[in-house]
Coordinates of C-alpha atoms in Angstrom, one line a residue:
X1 CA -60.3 -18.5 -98.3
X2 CA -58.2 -21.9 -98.1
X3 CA -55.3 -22.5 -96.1
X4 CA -52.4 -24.4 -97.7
X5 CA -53.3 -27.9 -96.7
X6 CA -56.8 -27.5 -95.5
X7 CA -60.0 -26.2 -97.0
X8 CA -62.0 -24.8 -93.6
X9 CA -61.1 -24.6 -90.0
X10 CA -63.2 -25.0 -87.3
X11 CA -63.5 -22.5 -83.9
X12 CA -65.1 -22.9 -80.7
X13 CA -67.7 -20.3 -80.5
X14 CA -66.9 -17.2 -78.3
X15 CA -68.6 -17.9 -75.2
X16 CA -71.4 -20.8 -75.7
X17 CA -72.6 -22.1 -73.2
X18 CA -71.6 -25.5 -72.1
X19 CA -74.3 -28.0 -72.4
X20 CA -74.3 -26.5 -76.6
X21 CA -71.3 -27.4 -77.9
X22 CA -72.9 -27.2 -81.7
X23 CA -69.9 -26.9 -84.5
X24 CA -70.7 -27.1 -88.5
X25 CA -69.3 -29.9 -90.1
X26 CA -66.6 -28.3 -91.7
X27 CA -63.8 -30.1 -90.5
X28 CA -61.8 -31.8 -93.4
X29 CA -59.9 -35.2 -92.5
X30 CA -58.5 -36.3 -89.0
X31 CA -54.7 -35.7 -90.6
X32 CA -55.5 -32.2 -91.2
X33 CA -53.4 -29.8 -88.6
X34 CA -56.0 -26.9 -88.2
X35 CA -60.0 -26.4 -87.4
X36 CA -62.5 -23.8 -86.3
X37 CA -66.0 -23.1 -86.9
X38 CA -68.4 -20.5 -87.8
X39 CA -70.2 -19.3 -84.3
X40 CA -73.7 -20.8 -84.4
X41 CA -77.1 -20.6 -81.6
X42 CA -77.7 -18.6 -79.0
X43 CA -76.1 -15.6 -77.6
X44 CA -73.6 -16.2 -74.6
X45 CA -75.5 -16.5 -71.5
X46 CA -78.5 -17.7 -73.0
X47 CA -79.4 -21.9 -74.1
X48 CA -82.0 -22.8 -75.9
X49 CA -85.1 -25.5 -75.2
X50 CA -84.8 -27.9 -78.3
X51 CA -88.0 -28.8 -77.8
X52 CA -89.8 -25.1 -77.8
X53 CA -86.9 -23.5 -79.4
X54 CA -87.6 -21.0 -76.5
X55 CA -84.5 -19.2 -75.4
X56 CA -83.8 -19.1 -71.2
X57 CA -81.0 -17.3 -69.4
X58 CA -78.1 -19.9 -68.4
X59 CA -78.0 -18.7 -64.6
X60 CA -81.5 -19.7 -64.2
X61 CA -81.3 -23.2 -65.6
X62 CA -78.6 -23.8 -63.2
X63 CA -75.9 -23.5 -65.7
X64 CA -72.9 -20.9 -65.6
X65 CA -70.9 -19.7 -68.9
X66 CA -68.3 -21.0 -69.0
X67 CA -64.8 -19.0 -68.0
X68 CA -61.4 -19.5 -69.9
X69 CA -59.6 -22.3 -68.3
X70 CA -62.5 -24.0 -66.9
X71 CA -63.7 -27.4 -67.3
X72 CA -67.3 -27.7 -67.2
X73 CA -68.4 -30.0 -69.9
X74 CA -69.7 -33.3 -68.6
X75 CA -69.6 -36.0 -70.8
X76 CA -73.3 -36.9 -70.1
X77 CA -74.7 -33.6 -71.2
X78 CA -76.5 -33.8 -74.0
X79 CA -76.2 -31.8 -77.2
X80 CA -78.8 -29.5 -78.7
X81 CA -80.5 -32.9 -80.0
X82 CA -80.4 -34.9 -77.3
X83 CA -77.5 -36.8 -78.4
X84 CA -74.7 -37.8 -76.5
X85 CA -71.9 -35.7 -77.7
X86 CA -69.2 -38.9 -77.5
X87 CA -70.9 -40.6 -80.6
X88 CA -70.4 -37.4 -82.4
X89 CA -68.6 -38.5 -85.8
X90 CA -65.0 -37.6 -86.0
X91 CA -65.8 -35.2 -88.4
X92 CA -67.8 -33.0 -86.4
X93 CA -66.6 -33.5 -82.7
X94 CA -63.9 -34.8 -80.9
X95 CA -62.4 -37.9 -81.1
X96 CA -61.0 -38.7 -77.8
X97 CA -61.5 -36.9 -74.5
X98 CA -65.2 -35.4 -75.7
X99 CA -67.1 -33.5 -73.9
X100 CA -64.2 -32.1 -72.5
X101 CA -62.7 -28.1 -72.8
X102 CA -59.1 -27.5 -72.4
X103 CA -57.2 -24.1 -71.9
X104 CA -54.7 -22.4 -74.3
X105 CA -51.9 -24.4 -74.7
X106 CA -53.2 -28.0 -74.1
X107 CA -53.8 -30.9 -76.6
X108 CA -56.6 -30.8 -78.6
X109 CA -57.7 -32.7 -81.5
X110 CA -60.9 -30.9 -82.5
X111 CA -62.2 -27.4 -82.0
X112 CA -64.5 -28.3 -79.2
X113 CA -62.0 -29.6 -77.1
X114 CA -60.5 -26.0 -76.3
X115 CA -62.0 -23.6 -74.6
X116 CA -64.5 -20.6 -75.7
X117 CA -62.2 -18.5 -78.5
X118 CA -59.6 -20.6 -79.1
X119 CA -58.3 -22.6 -82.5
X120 CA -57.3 -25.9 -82.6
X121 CA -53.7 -25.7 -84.4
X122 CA -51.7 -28.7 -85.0
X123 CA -52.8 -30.3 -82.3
X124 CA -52.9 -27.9 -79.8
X125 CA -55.8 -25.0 -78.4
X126 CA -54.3 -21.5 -79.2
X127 CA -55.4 -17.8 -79.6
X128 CA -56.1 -16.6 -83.1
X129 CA -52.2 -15.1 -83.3
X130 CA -51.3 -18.5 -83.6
X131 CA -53.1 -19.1 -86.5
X132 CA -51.5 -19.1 -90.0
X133 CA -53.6 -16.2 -91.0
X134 CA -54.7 -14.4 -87.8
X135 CA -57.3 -11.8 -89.4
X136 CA -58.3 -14.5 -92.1
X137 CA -59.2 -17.2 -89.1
X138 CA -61.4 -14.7 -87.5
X139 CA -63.2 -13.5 -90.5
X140 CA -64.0 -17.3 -91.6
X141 CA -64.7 -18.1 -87.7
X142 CA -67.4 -14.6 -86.7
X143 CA -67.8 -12.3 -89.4
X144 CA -68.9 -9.4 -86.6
X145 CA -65.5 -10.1 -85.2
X146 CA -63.6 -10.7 -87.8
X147 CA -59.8 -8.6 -86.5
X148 CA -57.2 -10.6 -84.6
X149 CA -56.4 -8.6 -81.4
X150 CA -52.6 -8.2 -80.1
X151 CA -54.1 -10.6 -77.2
X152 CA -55.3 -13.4 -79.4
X153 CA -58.7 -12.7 -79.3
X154 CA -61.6 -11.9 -82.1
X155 CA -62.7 -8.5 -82.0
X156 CA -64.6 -6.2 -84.4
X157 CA -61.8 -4.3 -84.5
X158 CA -58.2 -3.1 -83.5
X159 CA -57.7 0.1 -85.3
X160 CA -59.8 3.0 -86.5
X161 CA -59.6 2.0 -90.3
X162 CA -61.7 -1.1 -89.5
X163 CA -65.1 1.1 -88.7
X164 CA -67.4 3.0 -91.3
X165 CA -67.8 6.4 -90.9
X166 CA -70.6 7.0 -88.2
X167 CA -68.8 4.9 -86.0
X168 CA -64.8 5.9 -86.6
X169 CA -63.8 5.3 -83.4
X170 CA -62.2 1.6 -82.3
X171 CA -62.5 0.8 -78.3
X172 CA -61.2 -2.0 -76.8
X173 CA -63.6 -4.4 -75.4
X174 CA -66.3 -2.2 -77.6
X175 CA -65.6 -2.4 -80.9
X176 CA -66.3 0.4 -84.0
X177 CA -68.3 3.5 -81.6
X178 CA -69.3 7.3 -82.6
X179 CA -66.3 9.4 -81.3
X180 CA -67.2 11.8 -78.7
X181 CA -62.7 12.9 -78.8
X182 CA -61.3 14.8 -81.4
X183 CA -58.1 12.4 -81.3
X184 CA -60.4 9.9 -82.3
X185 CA -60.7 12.0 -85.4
X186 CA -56.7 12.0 -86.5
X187 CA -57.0 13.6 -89.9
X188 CA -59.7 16.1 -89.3
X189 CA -62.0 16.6 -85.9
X190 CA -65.1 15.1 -84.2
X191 CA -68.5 16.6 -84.6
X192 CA -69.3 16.8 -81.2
X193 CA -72.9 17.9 -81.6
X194 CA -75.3 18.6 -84.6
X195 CA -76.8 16.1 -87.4
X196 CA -73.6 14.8 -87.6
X197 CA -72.9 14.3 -83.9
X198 CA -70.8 11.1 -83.9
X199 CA -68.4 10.8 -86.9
X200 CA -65.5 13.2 -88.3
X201 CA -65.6 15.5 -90.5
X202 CA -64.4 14.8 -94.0
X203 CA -60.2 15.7 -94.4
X204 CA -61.7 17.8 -97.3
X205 CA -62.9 20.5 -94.7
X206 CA -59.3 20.5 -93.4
X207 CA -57.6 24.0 -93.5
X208 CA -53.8 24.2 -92.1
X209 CA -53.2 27.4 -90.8
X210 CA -49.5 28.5 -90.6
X211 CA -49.7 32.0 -91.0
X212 CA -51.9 34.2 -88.3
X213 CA -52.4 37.0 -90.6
X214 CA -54.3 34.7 -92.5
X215 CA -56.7 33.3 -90.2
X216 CA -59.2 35.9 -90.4
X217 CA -60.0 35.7 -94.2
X218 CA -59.8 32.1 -94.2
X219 CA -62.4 32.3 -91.9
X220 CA -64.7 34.8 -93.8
X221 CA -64.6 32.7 -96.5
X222 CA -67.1 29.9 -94.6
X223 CA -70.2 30.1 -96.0
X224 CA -73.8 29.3 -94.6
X225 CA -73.9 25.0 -94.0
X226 CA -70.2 24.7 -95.0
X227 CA -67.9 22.6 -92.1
X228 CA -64.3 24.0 -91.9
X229 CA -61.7 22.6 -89.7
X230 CA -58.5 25.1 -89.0
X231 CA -55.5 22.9 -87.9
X232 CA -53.6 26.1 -85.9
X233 CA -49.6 26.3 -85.9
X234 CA -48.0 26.6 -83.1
X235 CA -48.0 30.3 -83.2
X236 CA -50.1 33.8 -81.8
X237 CA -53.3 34.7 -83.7
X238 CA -54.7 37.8 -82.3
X239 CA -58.0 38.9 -82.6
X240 CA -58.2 41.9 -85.1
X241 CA -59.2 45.4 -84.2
X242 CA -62.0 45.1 -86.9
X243 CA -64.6 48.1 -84.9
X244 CA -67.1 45.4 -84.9
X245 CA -68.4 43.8 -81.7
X246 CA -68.2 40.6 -83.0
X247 CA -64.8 40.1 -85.3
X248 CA -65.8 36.5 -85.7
X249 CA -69.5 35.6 -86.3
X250 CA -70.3 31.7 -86.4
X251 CA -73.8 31.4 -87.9
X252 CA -76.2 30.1 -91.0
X253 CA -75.8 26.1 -89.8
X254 CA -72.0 26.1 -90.3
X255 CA -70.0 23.9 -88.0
X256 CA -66.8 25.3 -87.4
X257 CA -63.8 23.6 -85.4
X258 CA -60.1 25.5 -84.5
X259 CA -57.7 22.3 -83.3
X260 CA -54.6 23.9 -81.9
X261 CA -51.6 21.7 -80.5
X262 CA -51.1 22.8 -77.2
X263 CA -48.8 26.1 -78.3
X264 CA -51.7 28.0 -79.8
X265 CA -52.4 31.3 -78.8
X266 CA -55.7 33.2 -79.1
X267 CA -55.3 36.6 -77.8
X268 CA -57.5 39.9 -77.4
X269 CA -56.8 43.2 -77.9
X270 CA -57.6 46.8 -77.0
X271 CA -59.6 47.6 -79.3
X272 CA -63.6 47.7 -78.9
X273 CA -64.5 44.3 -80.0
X274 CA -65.9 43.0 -76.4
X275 CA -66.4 39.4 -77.9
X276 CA -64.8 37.3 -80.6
X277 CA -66.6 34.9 -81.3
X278 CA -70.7 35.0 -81.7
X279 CA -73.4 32.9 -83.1
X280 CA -76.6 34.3 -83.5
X281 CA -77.5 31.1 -85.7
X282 CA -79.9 28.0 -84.2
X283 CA -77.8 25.8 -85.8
X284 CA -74.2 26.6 -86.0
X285 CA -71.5 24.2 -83.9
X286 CA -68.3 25.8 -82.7
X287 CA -65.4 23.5 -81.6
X288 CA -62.1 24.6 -80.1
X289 CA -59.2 22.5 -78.8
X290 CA -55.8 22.6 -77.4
X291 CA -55.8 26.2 -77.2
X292 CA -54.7 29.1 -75.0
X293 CA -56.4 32.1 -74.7
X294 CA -55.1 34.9 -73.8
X295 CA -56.6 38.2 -72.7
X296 CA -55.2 41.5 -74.0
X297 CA -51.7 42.3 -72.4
X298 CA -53.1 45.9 -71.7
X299 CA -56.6 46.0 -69.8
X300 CA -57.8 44.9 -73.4
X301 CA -60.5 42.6 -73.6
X302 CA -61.6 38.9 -72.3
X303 CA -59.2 36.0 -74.2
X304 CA -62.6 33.8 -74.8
X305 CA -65.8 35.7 -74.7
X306 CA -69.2 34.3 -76.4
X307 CA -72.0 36.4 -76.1
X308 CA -75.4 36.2 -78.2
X309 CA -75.2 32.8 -78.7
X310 CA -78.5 31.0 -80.4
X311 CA -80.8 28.6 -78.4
X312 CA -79.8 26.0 -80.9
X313 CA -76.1 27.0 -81.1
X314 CA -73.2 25.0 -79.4
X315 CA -69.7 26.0 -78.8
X316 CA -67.3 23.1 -77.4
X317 CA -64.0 24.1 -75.6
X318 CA -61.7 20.8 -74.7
X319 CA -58.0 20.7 -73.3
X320 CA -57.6 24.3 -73.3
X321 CA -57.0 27.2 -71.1
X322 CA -58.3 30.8 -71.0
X323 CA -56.9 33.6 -69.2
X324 CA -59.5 36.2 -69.1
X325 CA -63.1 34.4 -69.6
X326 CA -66.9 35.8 -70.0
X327 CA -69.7 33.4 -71.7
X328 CA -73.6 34.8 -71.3
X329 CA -74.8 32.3 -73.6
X330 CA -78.2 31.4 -75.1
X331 CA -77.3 28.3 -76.4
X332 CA -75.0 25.5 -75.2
X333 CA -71.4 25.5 -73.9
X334 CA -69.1 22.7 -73.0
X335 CA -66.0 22.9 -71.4
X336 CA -63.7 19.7 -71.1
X337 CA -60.6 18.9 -69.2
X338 CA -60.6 23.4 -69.9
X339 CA -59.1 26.1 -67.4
X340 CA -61.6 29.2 -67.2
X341 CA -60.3 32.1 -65.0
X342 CA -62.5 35.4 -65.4
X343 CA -61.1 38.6 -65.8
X344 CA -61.9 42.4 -66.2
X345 CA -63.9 42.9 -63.2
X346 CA -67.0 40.9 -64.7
X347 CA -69.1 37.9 -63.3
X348 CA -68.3 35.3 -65.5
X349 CA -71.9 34.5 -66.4
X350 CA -74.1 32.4 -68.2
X351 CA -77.1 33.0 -69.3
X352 CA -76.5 36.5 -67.2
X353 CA -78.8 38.6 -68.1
X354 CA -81.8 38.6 -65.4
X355 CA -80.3 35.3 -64.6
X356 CA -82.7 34.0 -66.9
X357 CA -82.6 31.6 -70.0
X358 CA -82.7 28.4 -71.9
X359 CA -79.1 27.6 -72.4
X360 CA -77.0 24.8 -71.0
X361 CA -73.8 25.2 -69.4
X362 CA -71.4 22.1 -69.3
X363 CA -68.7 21.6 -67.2
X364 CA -66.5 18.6 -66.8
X365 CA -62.6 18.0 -65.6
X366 CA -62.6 21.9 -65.4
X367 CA -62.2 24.4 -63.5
X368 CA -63.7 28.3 -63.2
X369 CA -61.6 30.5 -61.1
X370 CA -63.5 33.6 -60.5
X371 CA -61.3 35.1 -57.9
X372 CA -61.9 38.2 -57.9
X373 CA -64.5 38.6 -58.9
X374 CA -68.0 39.0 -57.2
X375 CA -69.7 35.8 -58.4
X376 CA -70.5 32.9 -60.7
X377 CA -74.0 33.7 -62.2
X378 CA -75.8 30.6 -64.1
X379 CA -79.4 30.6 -65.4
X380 CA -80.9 27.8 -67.2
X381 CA -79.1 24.1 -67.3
X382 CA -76.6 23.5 -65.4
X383 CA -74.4 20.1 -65.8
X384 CA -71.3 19.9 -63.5
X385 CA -69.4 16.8 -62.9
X386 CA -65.6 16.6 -61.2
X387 CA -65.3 20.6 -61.4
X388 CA -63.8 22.9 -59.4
X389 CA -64.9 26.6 -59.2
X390 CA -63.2 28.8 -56.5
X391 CA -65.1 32.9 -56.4
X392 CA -64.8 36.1 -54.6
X393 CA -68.1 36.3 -54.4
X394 CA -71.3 34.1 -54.6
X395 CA -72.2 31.3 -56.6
X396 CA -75.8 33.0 -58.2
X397 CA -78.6 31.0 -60.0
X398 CA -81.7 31.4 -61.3
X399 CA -85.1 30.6 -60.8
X400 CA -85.1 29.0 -64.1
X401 CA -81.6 26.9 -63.2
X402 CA -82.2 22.9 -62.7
X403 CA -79.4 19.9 -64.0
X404 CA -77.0 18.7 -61.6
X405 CA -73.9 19.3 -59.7
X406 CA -71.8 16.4 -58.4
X407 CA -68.2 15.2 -57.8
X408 CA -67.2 19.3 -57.4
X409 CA -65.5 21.8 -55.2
X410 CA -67.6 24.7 -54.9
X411 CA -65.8 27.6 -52.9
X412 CA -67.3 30.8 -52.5
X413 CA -66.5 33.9 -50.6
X414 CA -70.5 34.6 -49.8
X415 CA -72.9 31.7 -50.9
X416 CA -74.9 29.5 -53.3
X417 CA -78.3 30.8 -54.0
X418 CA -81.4 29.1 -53.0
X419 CA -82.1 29.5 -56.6
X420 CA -79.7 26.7 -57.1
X421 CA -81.4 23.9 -55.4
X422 CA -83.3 23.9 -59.0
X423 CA -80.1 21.2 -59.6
X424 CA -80.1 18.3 -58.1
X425 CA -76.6 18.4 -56.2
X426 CA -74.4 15.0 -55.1
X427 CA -71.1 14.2 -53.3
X428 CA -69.5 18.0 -53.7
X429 CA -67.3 19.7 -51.1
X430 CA -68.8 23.3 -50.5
X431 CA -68.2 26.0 -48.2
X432 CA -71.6 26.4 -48.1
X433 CA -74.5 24.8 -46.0
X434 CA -77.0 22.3 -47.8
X435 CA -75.0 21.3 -51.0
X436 CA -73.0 18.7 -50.2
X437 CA -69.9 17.9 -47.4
X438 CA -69.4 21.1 -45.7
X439 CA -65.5 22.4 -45.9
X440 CA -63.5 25.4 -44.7
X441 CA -63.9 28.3 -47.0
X442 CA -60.8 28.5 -49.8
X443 CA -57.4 28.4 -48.9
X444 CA -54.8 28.7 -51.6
X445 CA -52.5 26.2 -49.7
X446 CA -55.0 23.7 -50.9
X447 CA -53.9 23.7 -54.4
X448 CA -50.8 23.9 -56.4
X449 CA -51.5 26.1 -59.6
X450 CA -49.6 24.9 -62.9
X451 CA -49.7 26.1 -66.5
X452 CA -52.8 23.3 -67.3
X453 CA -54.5 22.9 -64.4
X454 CA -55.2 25.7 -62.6
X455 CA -56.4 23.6 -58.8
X456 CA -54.1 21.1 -58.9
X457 CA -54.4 19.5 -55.5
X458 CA -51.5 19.6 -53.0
X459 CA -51.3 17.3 -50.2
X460 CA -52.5 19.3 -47.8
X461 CA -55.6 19.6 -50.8
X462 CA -55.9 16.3 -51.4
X463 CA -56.5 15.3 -47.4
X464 CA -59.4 18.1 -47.3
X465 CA -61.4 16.8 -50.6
X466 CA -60.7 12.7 -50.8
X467 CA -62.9 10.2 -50.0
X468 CA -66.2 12.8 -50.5
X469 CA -67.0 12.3 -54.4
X470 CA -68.1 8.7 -56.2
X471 CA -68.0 8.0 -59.8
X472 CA -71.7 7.6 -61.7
X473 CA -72.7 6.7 -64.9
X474 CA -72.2 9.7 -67.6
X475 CA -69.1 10.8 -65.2
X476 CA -65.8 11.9 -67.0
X477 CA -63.6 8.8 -66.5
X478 CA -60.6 11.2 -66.8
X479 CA -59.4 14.2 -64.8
X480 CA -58.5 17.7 -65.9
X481 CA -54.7 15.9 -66.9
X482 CA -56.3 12.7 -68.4
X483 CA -54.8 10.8 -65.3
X484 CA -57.7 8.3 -65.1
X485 CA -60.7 8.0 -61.9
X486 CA -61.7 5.1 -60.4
X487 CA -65.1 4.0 -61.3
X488 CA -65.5 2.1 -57.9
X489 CA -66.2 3.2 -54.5
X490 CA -65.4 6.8 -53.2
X491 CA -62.8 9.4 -55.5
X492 CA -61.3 12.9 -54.7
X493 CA -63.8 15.6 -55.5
X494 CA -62.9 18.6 -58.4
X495 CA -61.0 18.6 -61.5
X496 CA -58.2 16.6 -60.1
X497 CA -57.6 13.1 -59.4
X498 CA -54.4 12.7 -57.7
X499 CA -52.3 9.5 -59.4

């Protein structure tokens, strides 16, 4: 597209190296007030032999990219043709000053005389929102970043309606990436996990939910490799006293995800239905966010129990608490920035049964207070990363059990099994000899319990458990709060991060 005045621009290249300083010859006359031109050669950090073609890495031909606001563009260099860029025609190159790059703001009168990124504009080297057309100069200058960023720079993108469907999520510095957040997901959800893992569901598997009466049949109605999302109210939805053990059964490939908004109450009841939710399908994904569970108010059952779960099966919980908590799980279970405190007298287990099993337990940002009851038991994979789990009894494992622990508190009031040496464990504090930075057993003075985060670290807390943890690759960069960890040099260990 032309600009009033002007038929093409032309735009230093993002990053080219120095000694290349090719440009198409687009330019129109000398008089005109705007240029830029379409990125061209090698990748940044990279030149090319013109005699082999052959491409070499910049550092080791004793060249350096070159940073905004530098000048590093000798005048004797020669161009990708040997030519000395000063007989460049006006055209093309610069007309005075060549071989010279100048930062935003200073004179220019031709594209390579400003720095990597920027436009010349009437004379002078600015970012792309100084263009007449921000988004159109970008699009004519690099078609893979064709968006004008609030900063002035040329990204693939600046919101979410800029990236195709498997990749609906827009991150700075990243561009269009598979969302791994339901947020990222506005008008529907994120499937976590499955063939689909990656992109959102489709708005037409959106169900609102305003009435709790109603929540039951809408979710009978769900057939066999249907998705459903049900956008909860801000409002109770107790489980019903339906005689079955399992009042809500997730199976037949269906992905399924409940999206509360941080007033959403699942509670149990009394009656004889020990688990509400089960899967017995290999398939079937179950999401669940922004939720509070609640157990029944009267020695009823667990508020979140998932029992019978299929090898294949998943079941996601992020951002939500549960008061009252059992999972002996087949499959896999992820827990997120979650609260987990166990209730009833029962081990909150995992893959309980003989301790034995093939399923994968995931715990990051959160928490499991067992307290009191007589242990954590975990068979199979374990994967625990800035957690904190605090129980009356020990911390079991079995023979089966390998993964990692790392960044966590671990308090128990006996041990951790020898069984779980089967993970590899990092940079925890643990009450316990041989897994990590040895600390005093629990004492509630440590933490300060709130509403969403159950071992919120008090001072006293924070002095006991800083310093021992250190940020990895595949590490939650957020904390149970979404109060962000630094990715450099030691952190505090557990769910929290103190800010």
């Amino acid at each position: 597209m032309e600009r009033p005045g002007c038929a093409c621009y032309e735009f230093q290249a993002m990053r080219r190296p120095p000694s290349f300083p090719t440009f198409a010859a687009l330019c129109c006359a000398a008089s005109l007030s705007a240029c830029f031109s379409p990125s061209e050669g090698p990748a940044a950090g990279s030149a090319t032999d013109s005699s082999s073609g052959s491409t070499t890495d910049a550092g080791t031909a004793g060249e350096t990219s070159q940073p905004t606001g530098s000048t590093t563009l000798d005048a004797s260099s020669e161009g990708p043709t040997g030519t000395d860029p000063t007989s460049a025609d006006d055209s093309t190159g610069p007309t005075s000053g060549a071989g010279t790059t100048t930062t935003e703001g200073a004179a220019c009168e031709a594209p390579s005389d400003c720095n990597a990124g920027l436009f010349c504009v009437d004379g002078t080297c600015v970012g792309c929102d100084d263009t007449e057309s921000p988004d159109e100069a970008c699009a004519e200058a690099d078609a893979d970043n064709p968006w004008c960023s609030a900063d002035g720079q040329c990204v693939a993108c600046t919101e979410a309606s800029h990236c195709p469907s498997d990749a609906p999520a827009c991150v700075p510095d990243q561009g269009c990436v598979p969302c791994d957040e339901h947020e990222q997901c506005p008008e529907s959800a994120c499937h976590l996990g499955g063939p689909d893992a990656g992109s959102c569901f489709s708005v037409d598997d959106v169900v609102e939910v305003q009435v709790p009466g109603a929540f039951a049949e809408l979710l009978g109605e769900v057939g066999p490799g249907q998705d459903r999302v049900f956008v909860l109210s801000a409002a109770t939805y107790t489980f019903p006293d339906t005689g079955s053990v399992f009042p809500y059964e997730i199976d037949g490939a269906r992905e399924v995800a409940f999206i509360g908004n941080g007033a959403t109450v699942l509670e149990g009841n009394v009656g004889p239905n020990p688990s509400p939710f089960n899967s017995e399908s290999d398939a079937s994904q179950v999401y669940f966010s922004r939720l509070l569970w609640n157990g029944a108010a009267e020695g009823g059952n667990d508020g979140v129990s998932i029992l019978g779960v299929g090898a294949g099966a998943e079941f996601w919980i992020d951002d939500s608490t549960a008061r009252g908590a059992f999972l002996n799980s087949g499959g896999s279970a992820h827990f997120r920035r979650s609260n987990l405190v166990a209730a009833n007298a029962t081990p909150f287990g995992f893959n309980d049964a003989g301790l034995q099993g093939s399923g994968s337990l995931y715990l990051e940002s959160s928490s499991i207070d067992a307290d009191p009851l007589t242990a954590v038991r975990a068979g199979g994979l374990l994967d625990i990363r800035y957690s904190t789990i605090v129980a009356d009894g020990d911390f079991l494992c079995g023979d089966d059990t390998t993964g990692v622990v790392r960044n966590s508190i671990v308090l128990t009031g006996g041990s951790i099994s020898d069984e779980c040496e089967g993970a590899m464990w990092s940079n925890n504090a643990v009450n316990t000899t041989g897994f990590g930075v040895s600390v005093p057993a629990y004492n509630p003075a440590w933490f300060n319990a709130t509403e969403d985060l159950r071992f919120r670290l008090s001072g006293a807390g924070q002095a006991v458990f800083a310093d021992i943890a250190e940020w990895e690759d595949g590490d939650p960069l957020q904390d149970a709060e979404g109060d962000e960890r630094p990715t450099r040099g030691p952190s505090t260990a557990g769910a929290d991060e103190p800010g």
